[in-house]
Amino acid sequence: MIPSGWIILLPIALPNILWAALPSRPTASPESGHPEPEPRVLVIVERVGRLGIFALPFFLNIRATTVTDRLFFGLAALALFVYYLGWVRYFRCGRLPELFYRPFAGIPVPLAITPVAYFLACSRLTRSPALALITLAFGVAHISLSLRRGRAT
């Protein structure tokens, strides 16, 4: 059987590919002072977690056979929908970097929280505790760093 888990990467990657083609515009006001250095441990955990999240699904299979699986599929779809809404806001409102960190729909840093929720739901669909653990580690680091970056903007 050919692993099908890689399919979960496509929906998350699409807006990021578009962002690479149309990067953020510089803000109108110059930054005051120097940005506070980010905790090195969080940066390392975030990078290793991102690598794990994007590598591990190539070895997994999606199994959506039970009612519980359908619930988690719905949660993944909801997280993805809110993630896309955050990206739509970013692209429609001038591609300003601070839009990555502004709250949306009551979610403090939606472009950080929703992919974590998405991959947690997908860890159930792939029956992968490893993906769940990697996602949790990535999530703690990614959300913490995004909140810090949001306060700095």
Short mmCIF file of C-alpha atoms in Angstrom, two decimals:
data_model
loop_
_atom_site.label_atom_id
_atom_site.label_comp_id
_atom_site.label_asym_id
_atom_site.label_seq_id
_atom_site.Cartn_x
_atom_site.Cartn_y
_atom_site.Cartn_z
CA MET A 1 0.00 0.00 0.00
CA ILE A 2 1.29 3.44 -0.90
CA PRO A 3 1.10 5.87 2.05
CA SER A 4 -1.66 8.47 1.67
CA GLY A 5 -0.77 10.68 4.64
CA TRP A 6 1.11 13.14 2.45
CA ILE A 7 -2.29 14.37 1.22
CA ILE A 8 -2.82 16.20 4.53
CA LEU A 9 0.14 18.45 3.71
CA LEU A 10 -1.30 19.92 0.51
CA PRO A 11 -4.06 22.11 2.00
CA ILE A 12 -1.68 23.65 4.54
CA ALA A 13 1.09 24.17 1.98
CA LEU A 14 -1.01 25.98 -0.65
CA PRO A 15 -1.31 29.39 1.06
CA ASN A 16 2.33 29.18 2.10
CA ILE A 17 3.37 28.66 -1.51
CA LEU A 18 1.29 31.68 -2.49
CA TRP A 19 2.93 33.65 0.33
CA ALA A 20 6.38 32.68 -1.02
CA ALA A 21 5.34 34.11 -4.40
CA LEU A 22 3.72 37.21 -2.86
CA PRO A 23 5.67 37.94 0.35
CA SER A 24 4.73 40.44 3.02
CA ARG A 25 4.97 44.12 2.24
CA PRO A 26 7.14 46.23 4.49
CA THR A 27 5.25 48.18 7.12
CA ALA A 28 4.91 51.93 6.67
CA SER A 29 6.61 52.75 9.96
CA PRO A 30 10.16 51.64 10.69
CA GLU A 31 10.64 49.34 13.66
CA SER A 32 11.76 51.10 16.80
CA GLY A 33 14.81 49.60 18.44
CA HIS A 34 15.97 46.06 18.00
CA PRO A 35 13.64 43.13 18.28
CA GLU A 36 13.98 41.06 21.43
CA PRO A 37 15.87 37.82 20.76
CA GLU A 38 13.66 34.76 20.64
CA PRO A 39 14.28 31.90 23.08
CA ARG A 40 16.62 29.54 21.25
CA VAL A 41 14.95 26.41 22.63
CA LEU A 42 11.56 27.50 21.23
CA VAL A 43 13.09 28.28 17.84
CA ILE A 44 14.79 24.87 17.68
CA VAL A 45 11.66 22.99 18.80
CA GLU A 46 9.58 24.91 16.26
CA ARG A 47 11.98 24.11 13.39
CA VAL A 48 12.40 20.45 14.29
CA GLY A 49 8.64 20.15 14.81
CA ARG A 50 7.90 21.72 11.44
CA LEU A 51 10.30 19.29 9.79
CA GLY A 52 8.64 16.36 11.56
CA ILE A 53 5.13 17.52 10.68
CA PHE A 54 6.06 17.77 7.01
CA ALA A 55 8.13 14.55 6.84
CA LEU A 56 6.17 12.04 8.91
CA PRO A 57 2.92 12.06 6.86
CA PHE A 58 4.82 10.61 3.89
CA PHE A 59 4.99 7.37 5.89
CA LEU A 60 1.39 7.36 7.14
CA ASN A 61 -2.00 6.35 5.81
CA ILE A 62 -5.28 8.16 6.28
CA ARG A 63 -7.92 5.93 7.83
CA ALA A 64 -11.35 7.52 8.11
CA THR A 65 -13.63 4.59 8.83
CA THR A 66 -15.44 5.30 12.11
CA VAL A 67 -17.86 7.94 13.35
CA THR A 68 -15.06 9.30 15.52
CA ASP A 69 -12.87 9.58 12.43
CA ARG A 70 -15.58 11.60 10.73
CA LEU A 71 -15.70 13.91 13.74
CA PHE A 72 -11.95 14.45 13.53
CA PHE A 73 -12.21 14.95 9.77
CA GLY A 74 -14.78 17.67 10.48
CA LEU A 75 -12.48 19.27 13.06
CA ALA A 76 -9.61 19.22 10.58
CA ALA A 77 -11.85 20.80 7.93
CA LEU A 78 -13.02 23.50 10.38
CA ALA A 79 -9.43 24.32 11.40
CA LEU A 80 -8.43 24.47 7.74
CA PHE A 81 -11.40 26.74 6.91
CA VAL A 82 -10.45 29.22 9.66
CA TYR A 83 -6.80 28.99 8.55
CA TYR A 84 -7.84 29.93 5.01
CA LEU A 85 -9.96 32.81 6.31
CA GLY A 86 -6.85 34.12 8.09
CA TRP A 87 -4.88 33.90 4.86
CA VAL A 88 -7.66 35.62 2.89
CA ARG A 89 -7.57 38.47 5.41
CA TYR A 90 -3.79 38.67 5.03
CA PHE A 91 -3.87 38.85 1.22
CA ARG A 92 -6.91 41.15 1.00
CA CYS A 93 -5.66 43.61 3.63
CA GLY A 94 -2.34 44.47 2.06
CA ARG A 95 -0.06 41.53 3.01
CA LEU A 96 1.19 43.32 6.12
CA PRO A 97 3.36 41.18 8.43
CA GLU A 98 1.38 42.14 11.54
CA LEU A 99 -1.70 40.42 10.07
CA PHE A 100 -0.02 37.09 10.88
CA TYR A 101 -0.40 37.86 14.58
CA ARG A 102 -3.69 39.75 14.86
CA PRO A 103 -6.66 37.98 16.43
CA PHE A 104 -9.40 36.72 14.13
CA ALA A 105 -12.78 35.26 15.06
CA GLY A 106 -11.77 35.27 18.73
CA ILE A 107 -8.56 33.31 18.07
CA PRO A 108 -5.43 35.15 19.32
CA VAL A 109 -2.97 34.02 16.59
CA PRO A 110 -5.12 32.10 14.11
CA LEU A 111 -2.38 31.44 11.56
CA ALA A 112 -0.43 29.68 14.33
CA ILE A 113 -3.23 27.93 16.23
CA THR A 114 -5.31 26.57 13.35
CA PRO A 115 -2.56 24.54 11.64
CA VAL A 116 -1.75 22.97 15.01
CA ALA A 117 -5.42 22.05 15.47
CA TYR A 118 -5.49 20.72 11.90
CA PHE A 119 -2.46 18.47 12.38
CA LEU A 120 -3.73 17.22 15.74
CA ALA A 121 -6.98 16.16 14.06
CA CYS A 122 -4.96 14.60 11.23
CA SER A 123 -2.88 12.66 13.75
CA ARG A 124 -6.09 10.87 14.70
CA LEU A 125 -6.99 10.26 11.05
CA THR A 126 -3.58 8.71 10.46
CA ARG A 127 -3.61 6.84 13.81
CA SER A 128 -0.22 8.38 14.57
CA PRO A 129 0.71 9.15 18.19
CA ALA A 130 4.09 10.29 16.83
CA LEU A 131 2.42 12.94 14.67
CA ALA A 132 0.34 14.03 17.68
CA LEU A 133 3.43 14.40 19.89
CA ILE A 134 5.41 16.22 17.23
CA THR A 135 2.42 18.52 16.60
CA LEU A 136 2.06 19.27 20.32
CA ALA A 137 5.76 20.15 20.65
CA PHE A 138 5.64 22.23 17.47
CA GLY A 139 2.41 23.87 18.63
CA VAL A 140 3.77 24.98 22.00
CA ALA A 141 6.82 26.53 20.34
CA HIS A 142 5.05 27.97 17.28
CA ILE A 143 2.17 29.53 19.21
CA SER A 144 4.52 30.90 21.91
CA LEU A 145 6.79 32.47 19.30
CA SER A 146 3.83 33.85 17.34
CA LEU A 147 2.41 35.48 20.48
CA ARG A 148 5.83 37.03 21.18
CA ARG A 149 6.14 38.27 17.61
CA GLY A 150 2.62 39.68 17.77
CA ARG A 151 3.46 41.69 20.90
CA ALA A 152 6.57 43.03 19.14
CA THR A 153 4.59 44.36 16.13
#
